[in-house]
Amino acid sequence: MTLKIHKLLADGKPSKEAIDTFMEENPTFPLVEDTSVTFVYRGEADGVLLQHFIYGLETSQPFERAEDTDFFYLVLELPPQSTLQYKLNVIRGSEHRWILDPLNHERARDPFGANSVVRTVGSGRPEWTLPDSEARPGDLVRVSVQSEVFNQERHVVLYLPARFRRNRRYPLLVVHDGHDYLRFSDVKTVFDNLIHRLEVAPMIVALTNANERLTEYPDNPKHAKHITEEVVPVLEKDWPLRSEAAYRGLMGASFGGVASLSTAWRYPGFYGRLLLQSGSFAFTDIGSNPRGPAFDPVVKFVNAFRKAPGRPSERVFVSCGTYETLIYENRSMVPLLQATGMDVKYVEARDGHNWVNWRDRLRVGLSWLFPGPLWMVYE
Amino acid sequence: MESMILFGPQRLHPILRPELDRLGLSGGVAVITAGWQEREREDEELQKHLDRPLSNLCLHSRAEQVFSSDPELFAAHRARQDRLQAIQQLYRYRLDFVLEPARELMRRGGNPELLDWERDSAIEAIRLLDREHLMRMAEVHEGFERQWRPTRRASVADHLSELREIVDQSSAVLIAGGHVAVLLNRMRLFGVADMIREKPVLAWSAGAMALAERIVLFHDSPPQGAGNPEVLDVGLGLYRGLIPLPHAKRRLRLEDPVRVALFARRFSPDTCVPLDEKMSVRRAALGVGWEPGAGSLELTASGRVVPLGDGL
């Protein structure tokens, strides 16, 4: 297959008119043609770099300039079903400007801003992540928990499923980095849709947040105590929740995955369901931790966990992107978790360490941990 | 033979009222919403749409009363449900092993003379398994009825005269969707089939499924599992010859000719009828066959979905 960009460049230097026509014929970029992805930038610049976050590829890749034009391009080979987040680094003189791709409307937001997103063949945005007018919406309610552990009042946002009833008892899922899951992973829409479609049981979701996640999340006993001995009891007192472990879960991504696992490890049997996304499960077999001081408590925990995992939960869902540096650690974690006798499901995706990846894995994870009455209910 | 009309979901675009009007049924109606479980009494939207007096039989809450006042019957009911679930699980294991070869043979190209025989045989293996499964389920119910005779127990009988009176005074009986097994159990417990046999019945989604001779569960693309359609149980048997498929657009890959053809052939001679929003199908006069209602379709052995009646 001849790529469109190669047709444009077939006769050497393309004319301004030919470039104009090319841009008009292809109103959005990058162009995805089979496994080839063509990025384009048009404008005054001394150079353009693609800045991306795929582990395994050079993170900074230079565009080529069509001779004597303001047209820059780069062709990247990516496997099908891949999702890539990126920015363009536009260089003028000594100035380097990292910008969103002006020719690409798909964006992913995160706590640091936003990235442009490109998806290869077979990797469209799942329709269940988009608002569905047929889905009854749940509610978000803010509740306060007075924490003796942290000596302060903490706030939790509760997701209550549509048609919530006080006379019914619900499973509870405690989510780490809940505010970010709401903002960047559309979890309210996801829960509304998956519950409406009967794929996930109606449940109450506690969206929690840490004040200092880098110190609270990596196996901090205070955090585990706060969640287990303060948050859960308050919620169980005030809301109609099932108290069996099979109906109580923890969820988190990255350091939030570590917090989920370490909390369950410190309270074995209390949480019957774990959803761990791209957990920062760094460990050392020998030598020191190369990831920096923030990871020291993580490595200490994961090394200890690997020595004596016990059986912290009943059912664990683990997901990780193959384009993130943590893929090795997550793959290593799976046989270890399985050996504890827990029921483990592991899913990989050609995606990075980001909130879109975590959002797009929620259907398979939640429906396995908290299956809804899909087969039995026809409303 | 009284009217029997089956509908797709009624939540977003209800079409019950025009059908009642068309049938000339202007009086009050009885409604069964036991499939909604603890939300059984939340029938305000339905009442508003129907714009006529509505009496809810409240079978779900009546069953709760029965179970709390008659622990012996409740224990027997639980034991039966556990047994049914165990049989269902065993059936599923076997189903996995007969469905996939049939799908593969339907997909595979080759000499039709050789292939057709193998396909027929593979589909017959599924049909045989489905038949055996239904027989086992029916035996469990028969055994339960013989031993416990629920409608003769005081805990249940106390409700029956009231239920009969409501049904007798209603111009029609409406049966809503929801949890199909819960709905079926509650209707079975109170012997509803005999009460409503001589009444016009309008049923939608799980309500339509529960009245059939056999109940077929289906979802081609569930987030977990293979998505194998399965026979759940014998239904109340108030009509014959049709397998209702509510929410078919969302639940079935109707564009996949292999899945459509296999579905149609597996449950033949019954007609497999998608029932989505605004769709309905009517039992023909004299109770023989089915007439197209609003937008009715059927799955065909050729793998296409066609207007109801065109598949003949």
mmCIF file of N, CA and C in Angstrom, chain A residues 127 132-136 163 165 167-168 170 196-199 345 363-369 373-379, chain B residues 9 11-12 38-39 42 177-181 205-206 209 216-219 221-224 227-229 232 246-247 250-251:
data_model
loop_
_atom_site.group_PDB
_atom_site.id
_atom_site.type_symbol
_atom_site.label_atom_id
_atom_site.label_comp_id
_atom_site.label_asym_id
_atom_site.label_seq_id
_atom_site.Cartn_x
_atom_site.Cartn_y
_atom_site.Cartn_z
ATOM 1 N N GLU A 127 -17.867 2.856 22.975
ATOM 2 C CA GLU A 127 -19.085 3.671 23.026
ATOM 3 C C GLU A 127 -19.671 3.718 24.437
ATOM 4 N N ASP A 132 -24.865 8.269 27.357
ATOM 5 C CA ASP A 132 -25.936 7.554 26.671
ATOM 6 C C ASP A 132 -27.255 8.103 27.202
ATOM 7 N N SER A 133 -28.037 8.694 26.305
ATOM 8 C CA SER A 133 -29.272 9.353 26.766
ATOM 9 C C SER A 133 -30.258 8.343 27.351
ATOM 10 N N GLU A 134 -30.102 7.068 26.996
ATOM 11 C CA GLU A 134 -31.023 6.062 27.544
ATOM 12 C C GLU A 134 -30.644 5.647 28.961
ATOM 13 N N ALA A 135 -29.394 5.877 29.337
ATOM 14 C CA ALA A 135 -28.937 5.418 30.651
ATOM 15 C C ALA A 135 -29.439 6.367 31.737
ATOM 16 N N ARG A 136 -30.056 5.795 32.739
ATOM 17 C CA ARG A 136 -30.491 6.634 33.868
ATOM 18 C C ARG A 136 -29.246 7.087 34.623
ATOM 19 N N ARG A 163 -31.797 5.034 40.462
ATOM 20 C CA ARG A 163 -32.871 4.301 41.161
ATOM 21 C C ARG A 163 -32.380 3.741 42.502
ATOM 22 N N ARG A 165 -32.110 2.908 46.212
ATOM 23 C CA ARG A 165 -33.158 2.712 47.210
ATOM 24 C C ARG A 165 -32.527 2.394 48.559
ATOM 25 N N ASN A 167 -33.863 0.776 50.871
ATOM 26 C CA ASN A 167 -34.250 -0.546 51.362
ATOM 27 C C ASN A 167 -33.541 -1.687 50.628
ATOM 28 N N ARG A 168 -32.529 -1.341 49.879
ATOM 29 C CA ARG A 168 -31.756 -2.351 49.170
ATOM 30 C C ARG A 168 -30.314 -2.218 49.617
ATOM 31 N N TYR A 170 -26.194 -2.535 48.807
ATOM 32 C CA TYR A 170 -25.345 -2.445 47.611
ATOM 33 C C TYR A 170 -23.908 -2.861 47.909
ATOM 34 N N HIS A 196 -26.647 0.641 33.723
ATOM 35 C CA HIS A 196 -27.850 0.655 32.879
ATOM 36 C C HIS A 196 -27.896 -0.569 31.966
ATOM 37 N N ARG A 197 -26.747 -0.956 31.455
ATOM 38 C CA ARG A 197 -26.709 -2.112 30.546
ATOM 39 C C ARG A 197 -26.678 -3.432 31.287
ATOM 40 N N LEU A 198 -26.766 -3.371 32.594
ATOM 41 C CA LEU A 198 -26.846 -4.577 33.434
ATOM 42 C C LEU A 198 -25.546 -5.355 33.455
ATOM 43 N N GLU A 199 -24.472 -4.766 32.943
ATOM 44 C CA GLU A 199 -23.201 -5.475 32.899
ATOM 45 C C GLU A 199 -22.493 -5.421 34.241
ATOM 46 N N LYS A 345 -7.574 -12.121 37.145
ATOM 47 C CA LYS A 345 -7.745 -11.871 35.706
ATOM 48 C C LYS A 345 -6.797 -10.748 35.321
ATOM 49 N N ARG A 363 -14.675 -1.608 31.838
ATOM 50 C CA ARG A 363 -15.801 -2.506 31.562
ATOM 51 C C ARG A 363 -15.429 -3.956 31.869
ATOM 52 N N VAL A 364 -14.289 -4.380 31.351
ATOM 53 C CA VAL A 364 -13.907 -5.777 31.536
ATOM 54 C C VAL A 364 -13.581 -6.061 33.003
ATOM 55 N N GLY A 365 -13.006 -5.080 33.686
ATOM 56 C CA GLY A 365 -12.646 -5.291 35.089
ATOM 57 C C GLY A 365 -13.859 -5.282 36.012
ATOM 58 N N LEU A 366 -14.673 -4.254 35.891
ATOM 59 C CA LEU A 366 -15.828 -4.127 36.791
ATOM 60 C C LEU A 366 -16.840 -5.243 36.566
ATOM 61 N N SER A 367 -17.059 -5.608 35.301
ATOM 62 C CA SER A 367 -18.073 -6.641 35.029
ATOM 63 C C SER A 367 -17.621 -8.007 35.507
ATOM 64 N N TRP A 368 -16.315 -8.167 35.683
ATOM 65 C CA TRP A 368 -15.807 -9.436 36.220
ATOM 66 C C TRP A 368 -15.860 -9.437 37.754
ATOM 67 N N LEU A 369 -15.569 -8.307 38.348
ATOM 68 C CA LEU A 369 -15.558 -8.233 39.816
ATOM 69 C C LEU A 369 -16.969 -8.100 40.398
ATOM 70 N N PRO A 373 -26.834 -8.245 36.393
ATOM 71 C CA PRO A 373 -27.790 -9.299 36.028
ATOM 72 C C PRO A 373 -28.089 -9.338 34.538
ATOM 73 N N LEU A 374 -27.032 -9.206 33.737
ATOM 74 C CA LEU A 374 -27.170 -9.070 32.286
ATOM 75 C C LEU A 374 -28.016 -10.177 31.662
ATOM 76 N N TRP A 375 -27.782 -11.407 32.080
ATOM 77 C CA TRP A 375 -28.444 -12.534 31.422
ATOM 78 C C TRP A 375 -29.883 -12.710 31.868
ATOM 79 N N MET A 376 -30.218 -12.161 33.026
ATOM 80 C CA MET A 376 -31.537 -12.466 33.584
ATOM 81 C C MET A 376 -32.540 -11.322 33.466
ATOM 82 N N VAL A 377 -32.070 -10.112 33.209
ATOM 83 C CA VAL A 377 -32.993 -8.973 33.236
ATOM 84 C C VAL A 377 -33.224 -8.431 31.826
ATOM 85 N N TYR A 378 -34.489 -8.328 31.469
ATOM 86 C CA TYR A 378 -34.924 -7.798 30.164
ATOM 87 C C TYR A 378 -36.043 -6.809 30.478
ATOM 88 N N GLU A 379 -35.711 -5.535 30.555
ATOM 89 C CA GLU A 379 -36.699 -4.559 31.045
ATOM 90 C C GLU A 379 -37.585 -4.030 29.933
ATOM 91 N N PRO B 9 -39.343 -3.317 24.814
ATOM 92 C CA PRO B 9 -39.306 -2.465 26.003
ATOM 93 C C PRO B 9 -40.279 -1.291 25.900
ATOM 94 N N ARG B 11 -40.188 1.465 28.212
ATOM 95 C CA ARG B 11 -39.787 2.601 29.040
ATOM 96 C C ARG B 11 -39.736 3.914 28.255
ATOM 97 N N LEU B 12 -39.077 3.915 27.110
ATOM 98 C CA LEU B 12 -38.838 5.181 26.416
ATOM 99 C C LEU B 12 -39.950 5.546 25.429
ATOM 100 N N GLU B 38 -37.906 -5.300 44.070
ATOM 101 C CA GLU B 38 -38.298 -4.408 45.159
ATOM 102 C C GLU B 38 -38.880 -3.084 44.651
ATOM 103 N N ARG B 39 -38.763 -2.816 43.351
ATOM 104 C CA ARG B 39 -39.370 -1.606 42.779
ATOM 105 C C ARG B 39 -40.764 -1.894 42.204
ATOM 106 N N GLU B 42 -43.466 0.733 41.882
ATOM 107 C CA GLU B 42 -43.162 2.019 41.226
ATOM 108 C C GLU B 42 -43.733 2.036 39.810
ATOM 109 N N GLY B 177 -41.608 -6.311 32.053
ATOM 110 C CA GLY B 177 -40.332 -7.039 32.006
ATOM 111 C C GLY B 177 -39.604 -6.973 33.325
ATOM 112 N N GLY B 178 -38.290 -7.163 33.267
ATOM 113 C CA GLY B 178 -37.474 -7.169 34.479
ATOM 114 C C GLY B 178 -36.700 -8.468 34.585
ATOM 115 N N HIS B 179 -36.581 -8.963 35.814
ATOM 116 C CA HIS B 179 -35.821 -10.195 36.060
ATOM 117 C C HIS B 179 -36.708 -11.379 35.686
ATOM 118 N N VAL B 180 -36.314 -12.092 34.650
ATOM 119 C CA VAL B 180 -37.229 -13.085 34.090
ATOM 120 C C VAL B 180 -37.451 -14.256 35.041
ATOM 121 N N ALA B 181 -36.428 -14.675 35.777
ATOM 122 C CA ALA B 181 -36.602 -15.826 36.674
ATOM 123 C C ALA B 181 -37.447 -15.448 37.890
ATOM 124 N N SER B 205 -41.022 -7.536 27.039
ATOM 125 C CA SER B 205 -39.661 -7.934 27.461
ATOM 126 C C SER B 205 -39.720 -9.230 28.277
ATOM 127 N N ALA B 206 -39.204 -9.222 29.520
ATOM 128 C CA ALA B 206 -39.201 -10.465 30.283
ATOM 129 C C ALA B 206 -40.611 -11.003 30.498
ATOM 130 N N MET B 209 -41.243 -13.139 27.665
ATOM 131 C CA MET B 209 -40.427 -14.359 27.740
ATOM 132 C C MET B 209 -41.045 -15.370 28.713
ATOM 133 N N VAL B 216 -35.544 -18.516 26.644
ATOM 134 C CA VAL B 216 -34.192 -18.488 26.074
ATOM 135 C C VAL B 216 -33.507 -17.188 26.484
ATOM 136 N N LEU B 217 -32.346 -17.328 27.130
ATOM 137 C CA LEU B 217 -31.538 -16.161 27.505
ATOM 138 C C LEU B 217 -30.495 -15.931 26.422
ATOM 139 N N PHE B 218 -30.131 -14.688 26.201
ATOM 140 C CA PHE B 218 -29.219 -14.426 25.080
ATOM 141 C C PHE B 218 -28.481 -13.113 25.260
ATOM 142 N N HIS B 219 -27.255 -13.089 24.804
ATOM 143 C CA HIS B 219 -26.446 -11.877 24.642
ATOM 144 C C HIS B 219 -25.204 -12.296 23.861
ATOM 145 N N SER B 221 -22.632 -10.429 22.902
ATOM 146 C CA SER B 221 -21.362 -9.747 23.208
ATOM 147 C C SER B 221 -21.286 -9.328 24.668
ATOM 148 N N PRO B 222 -21.401 -10.270 25.580
ATOM 149 C CA PRO B 222 -21.301 -9.873 26.994
ATOM 150 C C PRO B 222 -19.853 -9.526 27.321
ATOM 151 N N PRO B 223 -19.636 -8.721 28.360
ATOM 152 C CA PRO B 223 -18.249 -8.381 28.694
ATOM 153 C C PRO B 223 -17.470 -9.578 29.231
ATOM 154 N N GLN B 224 -18.158 -10.584 29.701
ATOM 155 C CA GLN B 224 -17.506 -11.799 30.179
ATOM 156 C C GLN B 224 -18.182 -12.994 29.517
ATOM 157 N N GLY B 227 -20.926 -15.755 25.411
ATOM 158 C CA GLY B 227 -22.140 -15.221 24.783
ATOM 159 C C GLY B 227 -22.950 -16.297 24.095
ATOM 160 N N ASN B 228 -23.089 -17.431 24.747
ATOM 161 C CA ASN B 228 -23.879 -18.516 24.160
ATOM 162 C C ASN B 228 -25.338 -18.394 24.592
ATOM 163 N N PRO B 229 -26.261 -18.277 23.640
ATOM 164 C CA PRO B 229 -27.676 -18.297 24.039
ATOM 165 C C PRO B 229 -27.964 -19.598 24.776
ATOM 166 N N LEU B 232 -33.221 -21.398 29.596
ATOM 167 C CA LEU B 232 -33.225 -21.272 31.055
ATOM 168 C C LEU B 232 -34.171 -22.261 31.702
ATOM 169 N N PRO B 246 -36.291 -9.652 23.394
ATOM 170 C CA PRO B 246 -36.282 -8.225 23.743
ATOM 171 C C PRO B 246 -34.884 -7.632 23.673
ATOM 172 N N HIS B 247 -34.809 -6.349 23.361
ATOM 173 C CA HIS B 247 -33.525 -5.632 23.272
ATOM 174 C C HIS B 247 -32.586 -6.323 22.271
ATOM 175 N N ARG B 250 -29.469 -4.419 20.836
ATOM 176 C CA ARG B 250 -28.317 -4.243 21.708
ATOM 177 C C ARG B 250 -27.683 -5.585 22.071
ATOM 178 N N ARG B 251 -28.471 -6.636 22.160
ATOM 179 C CA ARG B 251 -27.966 -7.889 22.698
ATOM 180 C C ARG B 251 -27.464 -8.866 21.630
#
